[in-house]
Tab-separated table of C-alpha atoms in Angstrom:
chain	number	residue	atom	x	y	z
A	944	MET	CA	14.525	-292.701	113.490
A	945	PHE	CA	17.031	-290.466	115.161
A	946	LYS	CA	18.057	-288.700	112.043
A	947	GLY	CA	14.449	-288.005	111.128
A	948	ASP	CA	13.792	-286.493	114.583
A	949	LEU	CA	16.922	-284.323	114.341
A	950	ARG	CA	15.849	-283.106	110.982
A	951	GLN	CA	12.370	-282.022	112.261
A	952	LYS	CA	13.828	-280.208	115.106
A	953	ARG	CA	16.285	-278.342	112.845
A	954	GLU	CA	13.412	-277.472	110.520
A	955	LYS	CA	11.425	-275.920	113.307
A	956	SER	CA	14.223	-273.918	114.622
A	957	PRO	CA	16.899	-272.939	111.942
A	958	ALA	CA	18.872	-270.927	114.484
A	959	LEU	CA	18.891	-273.483	117.124
A	960	PHE	CA	22.593	-274.321	116.828
A	961	SER	CA	23.672	-270.729	116.429
A	962	ARG	CA	22.193	-268.911	119.237
A	963	SER	CA	24.976	-269.966	121.535
A	964	ASP	CA	27.687	-269.154	119.041
A	965	PRO	CA	30.015	-266.591	120.560
A	966	ARG	CA	30.620	-264.897	117.207
A	967	SER	CA	26.909	-264.356	116.416
A	968	ILE	CA	26.396	-262.972	120.059
A	969	ALA	CA	29.278	-260.516	119.826
A	970	ALA	CA	28.233	-259.301	116.329
A	971	SER	CA	24.578	-258.906	117.402
A	972	LYS	CA	25.561	-256.897	120.473
A	973	ALA	CA	27.768	-254.580	118.391
A	974	PHE	CA	24.891	-254.138	115.905
A	975	ILE	CA	22.222	-253.544	118.530
A	976	LEU	CA	24.388	-250.836	120.115
A	977	SER	CA	24.799	-249.182	116.805
A	978	MET	CA	21.085	-249.414	116.031
A	979	ALA	CA	20.261	-247.894	119.378
A	980	VAL	CA	22.652	-244.981	119.079
A	981	THR	CA	21.364	-244.231	115.518
A	982	ILE	CA	17.700	-244.220	116.644
A	983	LEU	CA	18.520	-241.899	119.509
A	984	ILE	CA	20.345	-239.491	117.292
A	985	GLY	CA	17.498	-239.743	114.562
A	986	ILE	CA	14.807	-238.781	117.096
A	987	SER	CA	16.903	-235.963	118.390
A	988	GLU	CA	17.507	-234.590	114.845
A	989	ILE	CA	13.715	-234.753	114.012
A	990	ILE	CA	13.031	-232.841	117.186
A	991	LEU	CA	15.675	-230.194	116.288
A	992	TRP	CA	14.178	-229.971	112.761
A	993	GLN	CA	10.693	-229.170	114.225
A	994	LEU	CA	12.208	-226.544	116.391
A	995	SER	CA	14.840	-224.906	114.097
A	996	GLU	CA	13.288	-225.615	110.711
A	997	ASN	CA	16.711	-226.695	109.488
A	998	GLU	CA	15.978	-229.179	106.722
A	999	LEU	CA	19.397	-230.804	107.182
A	1000	PHE	CA	18.104	-232.229	110.513
A	1001	TYR	CA	15.089	-233.554	108.680
A	1002	ILE	CA	17.190	-235.338	105.959
A	1003	GLU	CA	19.641	-236.865	108.340
A	1004	GLY	CA	16.984	-237.723	111.035
A	1005	PHE	CA	14.690	-239.293	108.350
A	1006	GLY	CA	17.724	-241.355	106.881
A	1007	ASN	CA	18.732	-242.639	110.441
A	1008	LEU	CA	15.119	-243.607	111.457
A	1009	VAL	CA	14.023	-245.351	108.287
A	1010	TRP	CA	17.285	-247.262	107.991
A	1011	VAL	CA	16.166	-249.147	111.018
A	1012	ILE	CA	14.091	-251.359	108.751
A	1013	PRO	CA	17.034	-253.027	106.790
A	1014	ASP	CA	19.072	-252.837	110.061
A	1015	ALA	CA	16.431	-255.054	111.621
A	1016	VAL	CA	16.607	-257.645	108.846
A	1017	LEU	CA	20.535	-257.573	109.048
A	1018	LEU	CA	20.202	-258.168	112.778
A	1019	ALA	CA	17.862	-261.092	112.076
A	1020	MET	CA	20.353	-262.442	109.757
A	1021	ILE	CA	23.159	-262.261	112.351
A	1022	LEU	CA	20.872	-263.993	114.886
A	1023	LEU	CA	20.209	-266.767	112.346
A	1024	GLY	CA	23.885	-267.709	112.650
A	1025	GLY	CA	25.640	-266.002	109.759
A	1026	HIS	CA	23.000	-267.013	107.208
A	1027	LYS	CA	23.583	-270.700	107.400
A	1028	ALA	CA	21.609	-272.936	105.249
A	1029	ASP	CA	19.211	-275.552	106.728
A	1030	PHE	CA	16.552	-278.016	105.637
A	1031	ARG	CA	14.006	-275.329	105.254
A	1032	MET	CA	16.156	-272.842	103.244
A	1033	ASN	CA	18.643	-275.053	101.345
A	1034	PHE	CA	20.715	-271.958	100.158
A	1035	GLY	CA	20.561	-269.930	103.333
A	1036	TYR	CA	18.549	-266.877	104.290
A	1037	GLN	CA	20.475	-264.197	102.590
A	1038	ARG	CA	17.998	-263.584	99.778
A	1039	ILE	CA	15.621	-262.120	102.377
A	1040	GLU	CA	18.068	-259.519	103.260
A	1041	THR	CA	18.792	-258.783	99.495
A	1042	LEU	CA	15.047	-258.519	98.646
A	1043	THR	CA	14.427	-256.175	101.604
A	1044	MET	CA	17.459	-253.981	100.815
A	1045	PHE	CA	16.319	-253.776	97.112
A	1046	VAL	CA	12.835	-252.654	97.895
A	1047	PHE	CA	13.778	-250.330	100.714
A	1048	THR	CA	16.713	-248.546	98.982
A	1049	LEU	CA	14.545	-248.140	95.855
A	1050	ALA	CA	11.886	-246.365	98.000
A	1051	VAL	CA	14.324	-244.169	99.723
A	1052	ALA	CA	16.179	-243.343	96.506
A	1053	SER	CA	12.750	-242.255	94.951
A	1054	TYR	CA	11.824	-240.151	97.938
A	1055	VAL	CA	15.156	-238.401	98.157
A	1056	PHE	CA	15.227	-237.749	94.337
A	1057	TYR	CA	11.790	-235.953	94.920
A	1058	PHE	CA	13.120	-234.085	97.874
A	1059	PHE	CA	16.176	-233.002	96.010
A	1060	PHE	CA	14.184	-231.224	93.230
A	1061	GLU	CA	11.736	-229.750	95.681
A	1062	THR	CA	14.637	-228.147	97.492
A	1063	LEU	CA	16.272	-227.071	94.279
A	1064	PHE	CA	13.288	-225.263	92.801
A	1065	SER	CA	11.567	-224.045	96.062
A	1066	PRO	CA	12.555	-220.923	97.965
A	1067	SER	CA	14.741	-221.613	100.939
A	1068	PRO	CA	12.775	-221.268	104.238
A	1069	GLU	CA	13.959	-218.677	106.791
A	1070	LEU	CA	16.133	-220.251	109.421
A	1071	ASN	CA	15.681	-219.850	113.039
A	1072	VAL	CA	18.969	-218.094	113.937
A	1073	ASP	CA	18.542	-218.715	117.598
A	1074	TYR	CA	19.184	-222.358	116.964
A	1075	GLY	CA	22.638	-221.719	115.380
A	1076	PRO	CA	24.675	-222.284	118.669
A	1077	ILE	CA	22.562	-225.322	119.574
A	1078	THR	CA	23.045	-226.780	116.066
A	1079	VAL	CA	26.926	-226.372	116.422
A	1080	ILE	CA	26.942	-227.995	119.912
A	1081	PHE	CA	24.667	-230.787	119.006
A	1082	SER	CA	26.835	-231.475	115.844
A	1083	LEU	CA	29.922	-231.614	117.809
A	1084	ILE	CA	28.478	-233.970	120.392
A	1085	VAL	CA	27.095	-236.276	117.791
A	1086	ILE	CA	30.277	-236.273	115.786
A	1087	GLY	CA	32.358	-237.291	118.943
A	1088	LEU	CA	29.799	-240.060	119.706
A	1089	LEU	CA	29.865	-241.358	116.179
A	1090	CYS	CA	33.535	-241.461	116.087
A	1091	LEU	CA	33.644	-243.619	119.270
A	1092	LEU	CA	30.942	-245.783	117.813
A	1093	TYR	CA	32.733	-246.074	114.413
A	1094	ARG	CA	35.940	-247.283	116.028
A	1095	TYR	CA	34.118	-249.805	118.293
A	1096	VAL	CA	32.088	-251.211	115.437
A	1097	ARG	CA	35.037	-251.345	113.058
A	1098	ASP	CA	37.186	-253.213	115.532
A	1099	VAL	CA	34.356	-255.744	116.279
A	1100	GLY	CA	33.885	-256.254	112.521
A	1101	LYS	CA	37.675	-256.849	111.873
A	1102	ARG	CA	37.982	-259.149	114.925
A	1103	LEU	CA	34.901	-261.256	113.896
A	1104	ASN	CA	35.671	-260.843	110.197
A	1105	SER	CA	32.000	-259.815	109.711
A	1106	GLN	CA	31.004	-258.065	106.499
A	1107	ILE	CA	27.786	-256.903	108.003
A	1108	ILE	CA	29.437	-255.219	110.839
A	1109	LEU	CA	32.098	-253.649	108.613
A	1110	LEU	CA	29.445	-252.335	106.320
A	1111	ASP	CA	27.714	-250.760	109.331
A	1112	SER	CA	30.906	-248.941	110.242
A	1113	VAL	CA	31.046	-247.510	106.731
A	1114	VAL	CA	27.470	-246.181	107.140
A	1115	ILE	CA	28.530	-244.634	110.484
A	1116	LYS	CA	31.445	-242.970	108.726
A	1117	ALA	CA	29.012	-241.436	106.235
A	1118	ASP	CA	26.860	-240.162	109.089
A	1119	ILE	CA	29.911	-238.533	110.571
A	1120	ALA	CA	30.366	-236.587	107.162
A	1121	CYS	CA	26.720	-235.598	107.143
A	1122	MET	CA	27.068	-234.215	110.702
A	1123	ALA	CA	30.072	-232.262	109.602
A	1124	ILE	CA	27.906	-230.582	106.966
A	1125	ILE	CA	25.239	-229.834	109.612
A	1126	LEU	CA	28.059	-228.256	111.763
A	1127	VAL	CA	28.880	-225.987	108.864
A	1128	SER	CA	25.199	-225.103	108.596
A	1129	GLY	CA	25.185	-224.029	112.247
A	1130	LEU	CA	28.174	-221.858	111.747
A	1131	VAL	CA	26.324	-220.201	108.769
A	1132	GLN	CA	23.393	-219.528	110.987
A	1133	ILE	CA	25.581	-217.784	113.594
A	1134	PHE	CA	27.872	-215.812	111.290
A	1135	ALA	CA	25.926	-215.310	108.122
A	1136	PRO	CA	22.195	-216.066	108.568
A	1137	SER	CA	21.240	-214.106	105.456
A	1138	LEU	CA	23.134	-216.455	103.095
A	1139	LEU	CA	20.289	-218.940	102.579
A	1140	ILE	CA	21.875	-220.128	99.389
A	1141	VAL	CA	24.705	-221.687	101.468
A	1142	HIS	CA	22.138	-223.624	103.396
A	1143	THR	CA	20.266	-224.742	100.307
A	1144	ILE	CA	23.740	-226.052	98.868
A	1145	LEU	CA	24.513	-228.001	101.985
A	1146	THR	CA	20.964	-229.441	102.047
A	1147	LEU	CA	21.420	-230.597	98.452
A	1148	LEU	CA	24.833	-232.169	99.227
A	1149	VAL	CA	23.359	-234.220	102.104
A	1150	ALA	CA	20.385	-235.290	99.934
A	1151	LEU	CA	22.630	-236.196	97.071
A	1152	GLY	CA	24.931	-238.329	99.286
A	1153	LEU	CA	21.969	-240.216	100.556
A	1154	PHE	CA	20.558	-240.675	97.011
A	1155	ILE	CA	23.884	-242.043	95.718
A	1156	TYR	CA	24.256	-244.484	98.565
A	1157	SER	CA	20.668	-245.817	98.214
A	1158	VAL	CA	21.017	-246.263	94.387
A	1159	SER	CA	24.442	-248.074	94.889
A	1160	GLU	CA	22.844	-250.508	97.365
A	1161	CYS	CA	19.797	-250.984	95.244
A	1162	LEU	CA	21.914	-251.816	92.139
A	1163	GLY	CA	23.897	-254.297	94.181
A	1164	ALA	CA	20.764	-255.998	95.510
A	1165	ALA	CA	19.388	-256.124	91.986
A	1166	LYS	CA	22.525	-257.828	90.653
A	1167	GLU	CA	22.399	-260.404	93.382
A	1168	LEU	CA	18.734	-261.121	92.755
A	1169	ILE	CA	19.322	-261.824	88.997
A	1170	ASP	CA	22.442	-263.981	90.031
A	1171	ALA	CA	24.930	-261.770	88.274
A	1172	ASN	CA	28.564	-262.660	88.868
A	1173	PRO	CA	29.375	-260.687	92.066
A	1174	SER	CA	32.910	-260.010	90.953
A	1175	MET	CA	35.137	-260.776	88.010
A	1176	HIS	CA	38.116	-260.165	90.207
A	1177	ILE	CA	37.009	-262.920	92.685
A	1178	MET	CA	36.306	-265.218	89.555
A	1179	ASN	CA	39.802	-264.733	88.330
A	1180	LEU	CA	41.421	-265.024	91.745
A	1181	THR	CA	39.751	-268.285	92.617
A	1182	GLU	CA	40.671	-269.613	89.155
A	1183	LYS	CA	44.270	-268.570	89.599
A	1184	ILE	CA	44.814	-270.153	93.101
A	1185	THR	CA	43.230	-273.359	91.831
A	1186	GLU	CA	45.273	-273.650	88.822
A	1187	GLU	CA	48.487	-273.055	91.006
A	1188	LEU	CA	48.069	-276.531	92.501
A	1189	PRO	CA	50.205	-278.931	90.342
A	1190	GLU	CA	47.487	-281.788	90.705
A	1191	VAL	CA	44.910	-279.563	88.842
A	1192	LEU	CA	45.208	-280.152	85.137
A	1193	PHE	CA	42.173	-278.231	83.938
A	1194	ILE	CA	39.196	-276.262	85.149
A	1195	SER	CA	36.245	-277.376	83.293
A	1196	ASP	CA	33.386	-275.468	85.073
A	1197	HIS	CA	33.631	-272.400	87.415
A	1198	ARG	CA	30.648	-270.461	89.018
A	1199	ILE	CA	30.207	-267.924	91.714
A	1200	ARG	CA	26.974	-266.684	93.479
A	1201	SER	CA	26.415	-264.125	96.120
A	1202	PHE	CA	24.047	-264.418	98.971
A	1203	GLY	CA	23.582	-261.227	100.916
A	1204	GLY	CA	27.189	-260.356	100.474
A	1205	ALA	CA	28.505	-263.951	101.326
A	1206	ILE	CA	29.878	-265.838	98.349
A	1207	SER	CA	29.452	-269.429	97.165
A	1208	VAL	CA	32.023	-270.972	94.905
A	1209	ASP	CA	31.307	-273.990	92.686
A	1210	ILE	CA	34.326	-275.309	90.698
A	1211	THR	CA	34.963	-278.572	88.703
A	1212	ILE	CA	38.497	-279.577	88.160
A	1213	GLU	CA	40.131	-282.255	86.078
A	1214	THR	CA	43.052	-284.353	87.496
A	1215	ASP	CA	45.048	-287.479	86.717
A	1216	PRO	CA	42.429	-290.280	86.051
A	1217	ASP	CA	44.642	-292.882	87.826
A	1218	ILE	CA	44.461	-291.281	91.327
A	1219	THR	CA	42.507	-292.750	94.202
A	1220	VAL	CA	39.308	-291.558	95.821
A	1221	ARG	CA	41.286	-290.546	98.843
A	1222	GLU	CA	43.683	-288.460	96.685
A	1223	ALA	CA	40.848	-286.888	94.815
A	1224	TYR	CA	39.244	-285.914	98.218
A	1225	GLU	CA	42.685	-284.370	99.461
A	1226	ILE	CA	42.940	-282.419	96.299
A	1227	SER	CA	39.318	-281.018	96.724
A	1228	GLU	CA	40.285	-280.095	100.447
A	1229	LYS	CA	43.352	-278.198	99.325
A	1230	VAL	CA	41.354	-276.196	96.689
A	1231	GLU	CA	38.676	-275.346	99.194
A	1232	GLU	CA	41.339	-274.241	101.903
A	1233	ARG	CA	43.174	-272.071	99.410
A	1234	ILE	CA	39.976	-270.388	98.329
A	1235	ARG	CA	38.736	-269.692	101.924
A	1236	LEU	CA	42.056	-268.142	102.832
A	1237	ALA	CA	42.328	-265.992	99.768
A	1238	VAL	CA	38.756	-264.780	99.410
A	1239	GLU	CA	36.936	-262.945	102.119
A	1240	ASN	CA	33.393	-263.915	103.240
A	1241	VAL	CA	33.218	-267.337	101.533
A	1242	PHE	CA	30.545	-269.425	103.093
A	1243	ASP	CA	30.464	-272.388	100.839
A	1244	VAL	CA	32.981	-274.079	98.422
A	1245	ARG	CA	32.089	-276.948	96.246
A	1246	VAL	CA	34.853	-278.727	94.432
A	1247	ARG	CA	34.123	-281.481	91.950
A	1248	VAL	CA	36.983	-283.720	90.814
A	1249	THR	CA	36.834	-285.350	87.459
A	1250	PRO	CA	39.363	-287.345	85.293
A	1251	ALA	CA	41.334	-285.548	82.716
A	1252	GLY	CA	39.495	-285.470	79.339
A	1253	ALA	CA	36.074	-285.613	80.876
A	1254	PHE	CA	34.997	-282.080	79.709
A	1255	LEU	CA	36.161	-282.786	76.086
A	1256	ALA	CA	34.494	-286.056	76.107
A	1257	LYS	CA	31.183	-284.668	77.155
A	1258	GLU	CA	31.566	-281.893	74.637
A	1259	GLY	CA	32.039	-284.442	71.940
A	1260	LEU	CA	29.061	-286.383	72.897
A	1261	ASP	CA	26.927	-283.216	72.925
A	1262	LEU	CA	28.016	-282.450	69.401
């Protein structure tokens, strides 16, 4: 009766046991701060684009604002307690993040691809040279702000060992590079406003960077949705550290899945058939511990222990 009541409560509230988790709270605070700064910068860039007609502000502002959509999903994942599985979603909530990232990045890549060719084959608009100094000052302020945010988010990500937070720090680093290009654009407006070709080249560079990033994220999400092996390197590493245990005689099955960046390892090993159940359990615990220490962002390890010769016996029966 008690177990049934507990199960019903957990089904109604999958995040019930994670909301007070200090790790989730710290990660969500860092992510919310990053989102707030990004939105503020994005709105400022759209306003400056309207005033200065500098399309670099439009691309960067557009990217910052629309990226709030997957960021909101990622934040929800953090608040759900690190994508923990429950009775409602037996394999966790990471596929929601993956599906959202796939659809969103595909849409962004398509739009940026269209914008790239529109910019390439359309005449460059006249720039409002009066906004050259403002562009330079704004770029320097934003670069400084993003550098501080990058250091803070990176430090939090390393301290909490959170892949989502570390990924966000990489995105911030890319934003710093884009703002550096806008800074160069402002200098061109001041010292060589007639060289519109330079402005066009800079615009294409920013658009190309956003396109490559979107396509990369889209392909990664697609691989995850079709259950492609997330990494042959991880497969080989987990196999190697398992075989290093003297008790492990043979690995008969080995599979890896990725859930929103988190990794699940399923491995079947063969050992001496005369060992006890307790010894088999201890061996599986050793394998799991070694894998978790060697591989980053592993959220689930399943180790099956079978007697030596079980795989060959099964294969013989199948034949």
